Coordinates of C-alpha atoms and ligand atoms in Angstrom, one line a residue:
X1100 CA 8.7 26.6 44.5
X1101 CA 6.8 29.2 42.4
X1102 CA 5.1 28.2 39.5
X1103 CA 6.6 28.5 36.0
X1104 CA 5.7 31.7 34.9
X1105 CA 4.1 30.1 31.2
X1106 CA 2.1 27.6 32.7
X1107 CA 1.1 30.4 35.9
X1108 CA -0.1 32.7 33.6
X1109 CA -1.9 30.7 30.6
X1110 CA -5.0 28.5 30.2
X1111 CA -5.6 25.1 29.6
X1112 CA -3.2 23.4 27.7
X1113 CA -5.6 22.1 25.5
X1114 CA -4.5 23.4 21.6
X1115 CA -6.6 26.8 20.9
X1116 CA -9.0 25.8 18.1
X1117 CA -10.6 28.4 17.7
X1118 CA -14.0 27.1 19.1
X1119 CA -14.9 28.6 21.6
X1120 CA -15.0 32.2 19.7
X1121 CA -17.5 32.0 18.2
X1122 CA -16.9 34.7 14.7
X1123 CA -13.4 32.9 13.7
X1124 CA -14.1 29.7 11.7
X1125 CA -12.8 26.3 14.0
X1126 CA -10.0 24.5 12.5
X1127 CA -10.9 20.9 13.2
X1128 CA -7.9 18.2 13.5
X1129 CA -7.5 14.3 12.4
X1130 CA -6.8 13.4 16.1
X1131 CA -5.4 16.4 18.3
X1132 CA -3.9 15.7 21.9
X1133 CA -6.8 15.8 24.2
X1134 CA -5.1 17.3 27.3
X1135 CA -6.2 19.6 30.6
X1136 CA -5.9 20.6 34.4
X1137 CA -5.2 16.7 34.9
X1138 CA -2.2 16.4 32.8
X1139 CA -1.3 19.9 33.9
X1140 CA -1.5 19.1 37.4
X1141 CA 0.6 15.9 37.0
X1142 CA 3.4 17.4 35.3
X1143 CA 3.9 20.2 37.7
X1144 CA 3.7 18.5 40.6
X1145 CA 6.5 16.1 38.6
X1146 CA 8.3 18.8 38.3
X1147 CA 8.3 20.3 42.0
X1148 CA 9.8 16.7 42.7
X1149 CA 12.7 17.2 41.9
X1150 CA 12.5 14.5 39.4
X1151 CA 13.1 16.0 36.3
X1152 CA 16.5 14.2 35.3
X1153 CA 15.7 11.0 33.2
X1154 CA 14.0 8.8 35.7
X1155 CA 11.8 8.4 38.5
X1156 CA 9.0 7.5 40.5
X1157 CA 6.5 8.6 37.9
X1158 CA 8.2 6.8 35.4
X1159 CA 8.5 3.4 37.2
X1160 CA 4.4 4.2 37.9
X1161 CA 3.2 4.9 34.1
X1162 CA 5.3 1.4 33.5
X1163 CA 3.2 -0.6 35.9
X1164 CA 0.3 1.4 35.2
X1165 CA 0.6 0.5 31.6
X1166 CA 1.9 -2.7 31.9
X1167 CA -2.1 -3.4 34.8
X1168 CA -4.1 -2.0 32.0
X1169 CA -2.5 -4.3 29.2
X1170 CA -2.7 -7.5 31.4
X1171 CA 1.3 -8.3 31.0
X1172 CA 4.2 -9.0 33.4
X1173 CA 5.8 -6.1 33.1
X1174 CA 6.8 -2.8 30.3
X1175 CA 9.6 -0.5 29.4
X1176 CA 8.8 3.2 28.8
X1177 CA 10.5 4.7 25.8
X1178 CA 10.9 7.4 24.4
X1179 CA 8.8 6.2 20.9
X1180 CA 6.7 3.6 19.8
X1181 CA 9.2 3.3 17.1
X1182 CA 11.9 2.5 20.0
X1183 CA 9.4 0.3 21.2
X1184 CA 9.2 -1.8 18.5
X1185 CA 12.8 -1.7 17.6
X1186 CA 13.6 -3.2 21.2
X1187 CA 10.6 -5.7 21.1
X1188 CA 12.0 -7.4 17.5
X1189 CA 15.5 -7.4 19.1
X1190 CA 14.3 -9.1 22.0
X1191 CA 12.7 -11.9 20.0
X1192 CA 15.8 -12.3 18.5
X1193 CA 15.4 -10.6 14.8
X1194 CA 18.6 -9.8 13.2
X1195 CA 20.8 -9.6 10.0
X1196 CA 19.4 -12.2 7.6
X1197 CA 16.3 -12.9 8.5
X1198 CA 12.9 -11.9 7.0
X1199 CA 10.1 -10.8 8.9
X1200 CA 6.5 -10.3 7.9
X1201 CA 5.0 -6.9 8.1
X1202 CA 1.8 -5.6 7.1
X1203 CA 1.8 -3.6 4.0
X1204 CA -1.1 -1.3 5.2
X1205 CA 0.6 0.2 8.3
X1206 CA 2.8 3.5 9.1
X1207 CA 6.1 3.2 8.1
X1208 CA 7.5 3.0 11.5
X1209 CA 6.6 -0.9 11.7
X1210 CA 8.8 -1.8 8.3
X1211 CA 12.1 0.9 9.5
X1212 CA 12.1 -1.1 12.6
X1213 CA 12.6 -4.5 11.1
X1214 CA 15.2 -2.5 8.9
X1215 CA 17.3 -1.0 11.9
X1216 CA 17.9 -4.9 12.9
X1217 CA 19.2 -5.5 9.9
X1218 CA 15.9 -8.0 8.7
X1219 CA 14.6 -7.9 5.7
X1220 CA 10.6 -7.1 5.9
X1221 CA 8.4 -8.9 3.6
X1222 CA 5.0 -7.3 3.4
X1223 CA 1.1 -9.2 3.0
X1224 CA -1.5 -8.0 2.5
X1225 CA -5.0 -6.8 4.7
X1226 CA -8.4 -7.8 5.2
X1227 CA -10.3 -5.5 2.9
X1228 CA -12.9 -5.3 5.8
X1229 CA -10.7 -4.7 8.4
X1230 CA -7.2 -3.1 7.6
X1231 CA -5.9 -5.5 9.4
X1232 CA -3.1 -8.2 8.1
X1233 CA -5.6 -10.8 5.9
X1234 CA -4.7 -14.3 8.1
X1235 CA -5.0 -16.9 5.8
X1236 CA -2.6 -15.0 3.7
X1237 CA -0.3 -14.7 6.1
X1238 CA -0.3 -18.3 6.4
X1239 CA 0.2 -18.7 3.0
X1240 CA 3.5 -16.7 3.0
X1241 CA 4.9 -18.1 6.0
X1242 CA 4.2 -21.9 4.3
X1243 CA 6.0 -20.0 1.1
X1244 CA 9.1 -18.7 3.0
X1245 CA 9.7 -22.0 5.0
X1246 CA 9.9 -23.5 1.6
X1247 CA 12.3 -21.6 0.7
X1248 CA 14.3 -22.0 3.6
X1249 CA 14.2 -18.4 5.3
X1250 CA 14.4 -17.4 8.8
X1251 CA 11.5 -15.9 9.8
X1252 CA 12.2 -13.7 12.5
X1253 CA 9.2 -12.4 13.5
X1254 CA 5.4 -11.7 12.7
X1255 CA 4.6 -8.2 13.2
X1256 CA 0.7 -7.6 13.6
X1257 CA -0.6 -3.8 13.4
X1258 CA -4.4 -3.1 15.3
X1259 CA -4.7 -1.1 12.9
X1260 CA -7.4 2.2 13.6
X1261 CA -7.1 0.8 16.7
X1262 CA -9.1 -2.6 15.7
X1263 CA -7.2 -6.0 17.4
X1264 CA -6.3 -7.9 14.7
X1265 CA -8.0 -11.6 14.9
X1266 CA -6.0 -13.1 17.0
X1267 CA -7.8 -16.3 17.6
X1268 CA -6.9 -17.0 13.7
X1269 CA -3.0 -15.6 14.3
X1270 CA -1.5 -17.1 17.3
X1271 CA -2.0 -20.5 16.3
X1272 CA -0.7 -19.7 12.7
X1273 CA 2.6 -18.7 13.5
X1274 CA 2.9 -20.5 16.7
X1275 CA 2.7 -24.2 14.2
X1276 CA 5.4 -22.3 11.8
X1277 CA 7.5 -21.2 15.2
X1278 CA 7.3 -17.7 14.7
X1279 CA 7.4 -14.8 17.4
X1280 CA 4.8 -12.4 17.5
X1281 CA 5.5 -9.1 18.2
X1282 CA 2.3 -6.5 18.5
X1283 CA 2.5 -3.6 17.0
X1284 CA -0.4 -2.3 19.3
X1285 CA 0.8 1.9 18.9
X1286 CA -2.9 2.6 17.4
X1287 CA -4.8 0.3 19.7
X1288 CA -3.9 0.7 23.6
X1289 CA -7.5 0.2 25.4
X1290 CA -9.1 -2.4 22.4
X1291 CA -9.7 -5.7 23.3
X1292 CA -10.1 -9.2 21.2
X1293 CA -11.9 -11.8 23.5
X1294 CA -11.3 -10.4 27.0
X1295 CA -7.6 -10.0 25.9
X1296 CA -6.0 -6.5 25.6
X1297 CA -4.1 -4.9 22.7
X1298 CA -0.2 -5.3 23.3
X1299 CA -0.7 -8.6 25.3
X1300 CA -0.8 -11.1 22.1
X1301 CA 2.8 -11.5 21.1
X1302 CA 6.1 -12.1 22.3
X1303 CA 6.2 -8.4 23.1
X1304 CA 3.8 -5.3 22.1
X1305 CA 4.9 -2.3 21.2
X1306 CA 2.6 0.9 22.0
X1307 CA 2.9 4.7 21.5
X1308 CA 1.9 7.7 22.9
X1309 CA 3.0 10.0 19.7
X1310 CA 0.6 13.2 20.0
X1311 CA -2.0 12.0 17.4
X1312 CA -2.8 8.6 19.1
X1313 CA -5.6 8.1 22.1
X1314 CA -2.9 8.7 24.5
X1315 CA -0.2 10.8 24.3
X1316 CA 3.0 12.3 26.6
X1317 CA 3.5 14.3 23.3
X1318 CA 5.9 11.7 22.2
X1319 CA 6.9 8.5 23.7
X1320 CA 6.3 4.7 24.1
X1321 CA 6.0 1.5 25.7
X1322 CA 7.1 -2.1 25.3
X1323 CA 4.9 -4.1 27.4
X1324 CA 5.6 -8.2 27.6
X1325 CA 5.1 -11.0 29.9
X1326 CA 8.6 -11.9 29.4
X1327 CA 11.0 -10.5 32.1
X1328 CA 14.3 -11.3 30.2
X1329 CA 13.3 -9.8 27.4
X1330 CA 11.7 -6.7 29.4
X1331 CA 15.4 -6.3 31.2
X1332 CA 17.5 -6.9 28.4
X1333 CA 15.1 -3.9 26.7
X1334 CA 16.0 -1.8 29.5
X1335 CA 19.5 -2.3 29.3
X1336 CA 19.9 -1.7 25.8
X1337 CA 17.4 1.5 25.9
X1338 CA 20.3 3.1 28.6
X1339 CA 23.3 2.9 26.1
X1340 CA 23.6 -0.7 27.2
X1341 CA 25.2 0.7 30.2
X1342 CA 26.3 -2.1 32.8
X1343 CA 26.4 -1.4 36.7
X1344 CA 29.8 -0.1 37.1
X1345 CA 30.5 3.6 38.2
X1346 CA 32.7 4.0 34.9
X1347 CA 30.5 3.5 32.6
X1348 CA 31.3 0.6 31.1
X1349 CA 29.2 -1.0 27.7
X1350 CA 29.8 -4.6 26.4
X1351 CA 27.8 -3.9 23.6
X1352 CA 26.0 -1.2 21.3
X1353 CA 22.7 0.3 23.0
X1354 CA 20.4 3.2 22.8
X1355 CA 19.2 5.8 24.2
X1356 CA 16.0 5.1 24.1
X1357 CA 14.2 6.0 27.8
X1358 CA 11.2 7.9 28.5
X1359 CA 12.0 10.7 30.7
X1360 CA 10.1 11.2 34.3
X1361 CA 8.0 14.0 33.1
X1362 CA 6.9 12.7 30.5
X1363 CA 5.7 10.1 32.1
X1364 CA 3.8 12.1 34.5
X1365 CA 1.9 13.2 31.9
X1366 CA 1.2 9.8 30.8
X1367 CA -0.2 8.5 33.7
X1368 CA -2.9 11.4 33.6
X1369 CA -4.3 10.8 30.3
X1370 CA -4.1 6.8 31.6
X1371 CA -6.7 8.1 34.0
X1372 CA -8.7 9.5 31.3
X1373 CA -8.1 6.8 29.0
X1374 CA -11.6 4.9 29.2
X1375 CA -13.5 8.4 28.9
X1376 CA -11.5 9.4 26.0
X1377 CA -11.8 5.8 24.1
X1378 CA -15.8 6.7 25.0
X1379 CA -15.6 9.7 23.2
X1380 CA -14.1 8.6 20.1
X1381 CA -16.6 6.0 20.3
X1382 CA -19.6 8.0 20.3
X1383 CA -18.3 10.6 17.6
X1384 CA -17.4 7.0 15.6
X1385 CA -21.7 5.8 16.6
X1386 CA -22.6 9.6 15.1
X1387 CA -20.6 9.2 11.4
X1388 CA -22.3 5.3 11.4
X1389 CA -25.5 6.8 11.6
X1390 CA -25.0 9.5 9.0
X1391 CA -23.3 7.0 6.5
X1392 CA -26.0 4.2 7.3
X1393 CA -28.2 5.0 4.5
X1394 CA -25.7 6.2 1.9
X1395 CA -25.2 3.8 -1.0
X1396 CA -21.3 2.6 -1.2
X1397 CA -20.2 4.1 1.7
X1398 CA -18.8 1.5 4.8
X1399 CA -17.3 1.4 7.8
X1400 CA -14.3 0.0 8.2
X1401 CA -14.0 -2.9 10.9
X1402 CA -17.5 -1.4 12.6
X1403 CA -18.5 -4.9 13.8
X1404 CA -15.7 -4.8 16.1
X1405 CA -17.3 -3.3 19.6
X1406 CA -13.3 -3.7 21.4
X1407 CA -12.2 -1.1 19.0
X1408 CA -10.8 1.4 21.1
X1409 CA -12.0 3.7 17.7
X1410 CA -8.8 5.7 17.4
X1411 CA -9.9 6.8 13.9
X1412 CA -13.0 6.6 12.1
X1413 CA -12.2 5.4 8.6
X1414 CA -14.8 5.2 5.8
X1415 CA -14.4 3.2 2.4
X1416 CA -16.0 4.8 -0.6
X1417 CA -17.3 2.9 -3.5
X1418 CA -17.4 5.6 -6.4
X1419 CA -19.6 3.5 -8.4
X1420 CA -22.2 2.9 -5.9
X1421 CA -21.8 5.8 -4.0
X1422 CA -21.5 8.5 -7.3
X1423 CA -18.7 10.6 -5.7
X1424 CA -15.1 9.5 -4.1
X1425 CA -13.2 9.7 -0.8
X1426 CA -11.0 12.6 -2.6
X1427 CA -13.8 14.5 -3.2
X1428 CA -15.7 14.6 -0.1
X1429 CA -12.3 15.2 1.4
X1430 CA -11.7 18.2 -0.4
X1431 CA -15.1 19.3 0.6
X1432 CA -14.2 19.4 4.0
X1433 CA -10.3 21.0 3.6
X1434 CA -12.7 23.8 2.5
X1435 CA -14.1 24.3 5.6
X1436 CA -10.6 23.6 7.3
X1437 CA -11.7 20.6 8.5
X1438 CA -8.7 18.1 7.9
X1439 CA -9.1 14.2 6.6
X1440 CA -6.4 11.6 5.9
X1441 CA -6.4 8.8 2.9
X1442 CA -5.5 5.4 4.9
X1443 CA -1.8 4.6 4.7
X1444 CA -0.1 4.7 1.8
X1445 CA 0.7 0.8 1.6
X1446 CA 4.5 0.0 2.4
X1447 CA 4.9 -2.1 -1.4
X1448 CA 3.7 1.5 -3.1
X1449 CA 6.7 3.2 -0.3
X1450 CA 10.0 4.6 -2.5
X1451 CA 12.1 4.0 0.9
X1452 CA 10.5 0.2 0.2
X1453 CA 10.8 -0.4 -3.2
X1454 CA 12.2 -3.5 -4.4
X1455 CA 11.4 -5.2 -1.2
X1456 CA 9.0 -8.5 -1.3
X1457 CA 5.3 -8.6 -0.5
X1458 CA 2.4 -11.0 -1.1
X1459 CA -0.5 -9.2 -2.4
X1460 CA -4.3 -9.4 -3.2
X1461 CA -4.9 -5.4 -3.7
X1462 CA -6.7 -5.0 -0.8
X1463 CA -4.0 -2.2 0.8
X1464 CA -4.5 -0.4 -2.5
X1465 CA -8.2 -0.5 -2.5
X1466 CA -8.2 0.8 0.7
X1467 CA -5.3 3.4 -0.2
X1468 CA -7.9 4.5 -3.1
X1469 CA -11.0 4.3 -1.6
X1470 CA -10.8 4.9 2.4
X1471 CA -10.7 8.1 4.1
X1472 CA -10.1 8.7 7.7
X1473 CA -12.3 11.1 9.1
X1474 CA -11.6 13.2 12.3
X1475 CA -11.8 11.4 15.4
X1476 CA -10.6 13.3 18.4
X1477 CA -11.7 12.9 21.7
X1478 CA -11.3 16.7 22.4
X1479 CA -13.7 17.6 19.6
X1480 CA -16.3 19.9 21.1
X1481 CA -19.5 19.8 20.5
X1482 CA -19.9 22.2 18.1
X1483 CA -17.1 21.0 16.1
X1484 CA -18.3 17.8 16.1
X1485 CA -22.0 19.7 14.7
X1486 CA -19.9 21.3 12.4
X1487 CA -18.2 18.6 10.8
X1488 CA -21.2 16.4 10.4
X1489 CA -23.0 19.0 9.3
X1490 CA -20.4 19.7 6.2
X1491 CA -20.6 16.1 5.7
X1492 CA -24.2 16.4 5.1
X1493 CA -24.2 19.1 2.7
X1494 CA -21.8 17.2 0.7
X1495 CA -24.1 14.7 0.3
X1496 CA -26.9 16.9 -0.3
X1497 CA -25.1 17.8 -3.3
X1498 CA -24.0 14.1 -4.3
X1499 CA -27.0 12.2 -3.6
X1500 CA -30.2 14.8 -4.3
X1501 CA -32.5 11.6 -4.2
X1502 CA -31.6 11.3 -0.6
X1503 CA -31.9 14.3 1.0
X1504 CA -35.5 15.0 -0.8
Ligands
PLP2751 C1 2.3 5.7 15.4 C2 2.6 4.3 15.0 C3 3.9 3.8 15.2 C4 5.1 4.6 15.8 O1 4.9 5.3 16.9 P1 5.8 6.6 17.3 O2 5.5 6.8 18.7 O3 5.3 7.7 16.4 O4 7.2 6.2 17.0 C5 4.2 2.5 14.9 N1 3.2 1.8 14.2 C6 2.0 2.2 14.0 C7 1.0 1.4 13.3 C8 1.7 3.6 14.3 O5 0.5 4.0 14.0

């Protein structure tokens, strides 16, 4: 079979950023897919398979694959980490009526998954530190909502940046209140807490390999759990909840949620690059902690956690320490087409949200004010990664004169 004529005749697949000509200024992404001959390789030969309707052997690999490198019984490749996370609350049991706790700093996608089981979520708030969901907090609401006699349906911790929450403070919490945990582990496949693995804490984990996380297969996902029941009743609903008869017969409503085989393929390449990529993010992540080190009012956020798998970089500002804001610095750098992200926008501040209930200390919106995620990906070349640092610095030359004398 002849190669397709697209992929015969162009380069890497790796998205033209202009770097390596050298007169046309580089745009410079958040967090760009970080794909090459390996994922290129893997996807043709998937294709001269024969294997290009939904499933398949590459599929059924990148499930066990995934499912090794977390540390659980098995997974479920989907076709989001949305879908993931929709099939992970249903398989804890989270329906019409019940209430289940959400982070309020997180992407949207955990809270419209509670909503699509009909739950209610009730958001608390993060570790100013961290991001992540603030524990004792968390504790506090669930004592507040057993009071009151609701059904907690699940407990839905985000890693977020890809930093584990602290689990050793979790688990026990909402295994005393009787509450499933599901993970939403889509920022944080390849970070650890204690020898443990992101996606392997709860009931179920949900990950996602949406093009602007450490892994991609330019959209997809995975529910990974130690639980088979809950891994087959997953599959089933994910394939229209179609039962084993040739005439298609459905007891009940399902999705159609699956990964296809292709995709997959491409998956299990950037699974091989996985650790090198996490290393890269992690060294860009040791070059902005040395720059920031001496700046007053600038920190790190979670940077005492060495199992991050450092998805993004995210600094907190302190405009009265520091003399300048997050907004400023990233406007700076949108200048120089380099692009920058605030930190979620907290689900409490979310129209699509409003009205919903939340137990708050202000530590999302300080965060949502003051944090700025700075770019991160693992494809970065070298000289983007010069030039970005080296726009940072002449920010700062212009904030701070005192230092840079
Ligand atoms: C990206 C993300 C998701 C959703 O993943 P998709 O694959 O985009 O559906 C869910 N939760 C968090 C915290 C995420 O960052």
């Amino acid at each position: 079979m002849p190669l397709p004529e697209r992929l015969a005749t162009e380069g890497p697949l790796r998205p033209d950023t202009g770097s390596d000509r050298p007169d046309t200024k580089s745009l410079v992404y958040l967090s760009a897919p970080d794909v090459g001959p390996l994922e290129e390789s893997y996807l043709i030969a998937a294709l001269r398979s024969g294997w290009v309707a939904p499933t398949g052997p590459d599929l059924e690999a990148f499930e066990s694959e995934v499912s090794a490198r977390v540390g659980t019984r098995g997974a479920v490749a989907v076709s989001s980490g949305t879908a993931a996370l929709h099939l992970a609350l249903l398989g804890v049991g989270v329906g019409p009526g019940d209430v289940v706790v959400v982070p309020t700093l997180t992407f949207v996608a955990t809270a419209n998954a509670v909503r699509y089981t009909g739950a209610r979520p009730v958001f608390v708030d993060c570790d100013v530190r961290t991001g992540n969901v603030d524990v004792p907090l968390l504790a506090e609401l669930l004592r507040q909502l057993r009071r009151r006699g609701e059904r907690v349906g699940a407990v839905v911790p985000v890693d977020m940046f890809g930093t584990c929450v602290d689990y050793t403070a979790l688990l026990p919490i909402c295994a005393e209140a009787e509450v499933p945990v599901v993970e939403d582990a889509a920022e944080a496949l390849g970070a650890m807490h204690q020898g443990r693995a992101a996606g392997s804490f709860g009931q179920a984990g949900a990950l996602s390999f949406n093009g602007n996380k450490i892994m991609t297969t330019s959209g997809g996902g995975m529910l990974v759990s130690d639980d088979v029941s809950l891994l087959a009743r997953a599959r089933h609903l994910a394939t229209q909840a179609r039962e084993a008869t040739p005439h298609y017969e459905h007891l009940e409503t399902g999705y159609n949620y699956r990964l296809s085989n292709l995709l997959a393929a491409l998956g299990r390449a950037q699974l091989v690059r996985l650790s090198g990529m996490i290393g890269r993010r992690r060294q860009l992540r040791d070059r902005y902690a040395k720059l920031f080190a001496p700046v007053p009012g600038v920190e790190l956020l979670g940077s005492e956690d060495e199992q991050s798998n450092c998805w993004l970089t995210v600094i907190r500002v302190h405009p009265g320490r520091a003399g300048w804001r997050a907004a400023d610095l990233a406007a700076h750098l949108r200048n120089q087409e380099i692009e920058t992200r605030p930190v979620w926008k907290p689900m409490h501040r979310q129209p699509a949200y409003a009205g919903s209930e939340s137990l708050l200390t202000g530590a999302a919106d300080e965060l949502f004010a003051e944090g700025l995620t700075l770019p991160s990906s693992s494809a970065l070349t070298e000289r983007q990664i010069t030039t970005v640092l080296g726009a940072i610095d002449e920010f700062l030359a212009t904030r701070a004169p005192a230092l840079s004398a």
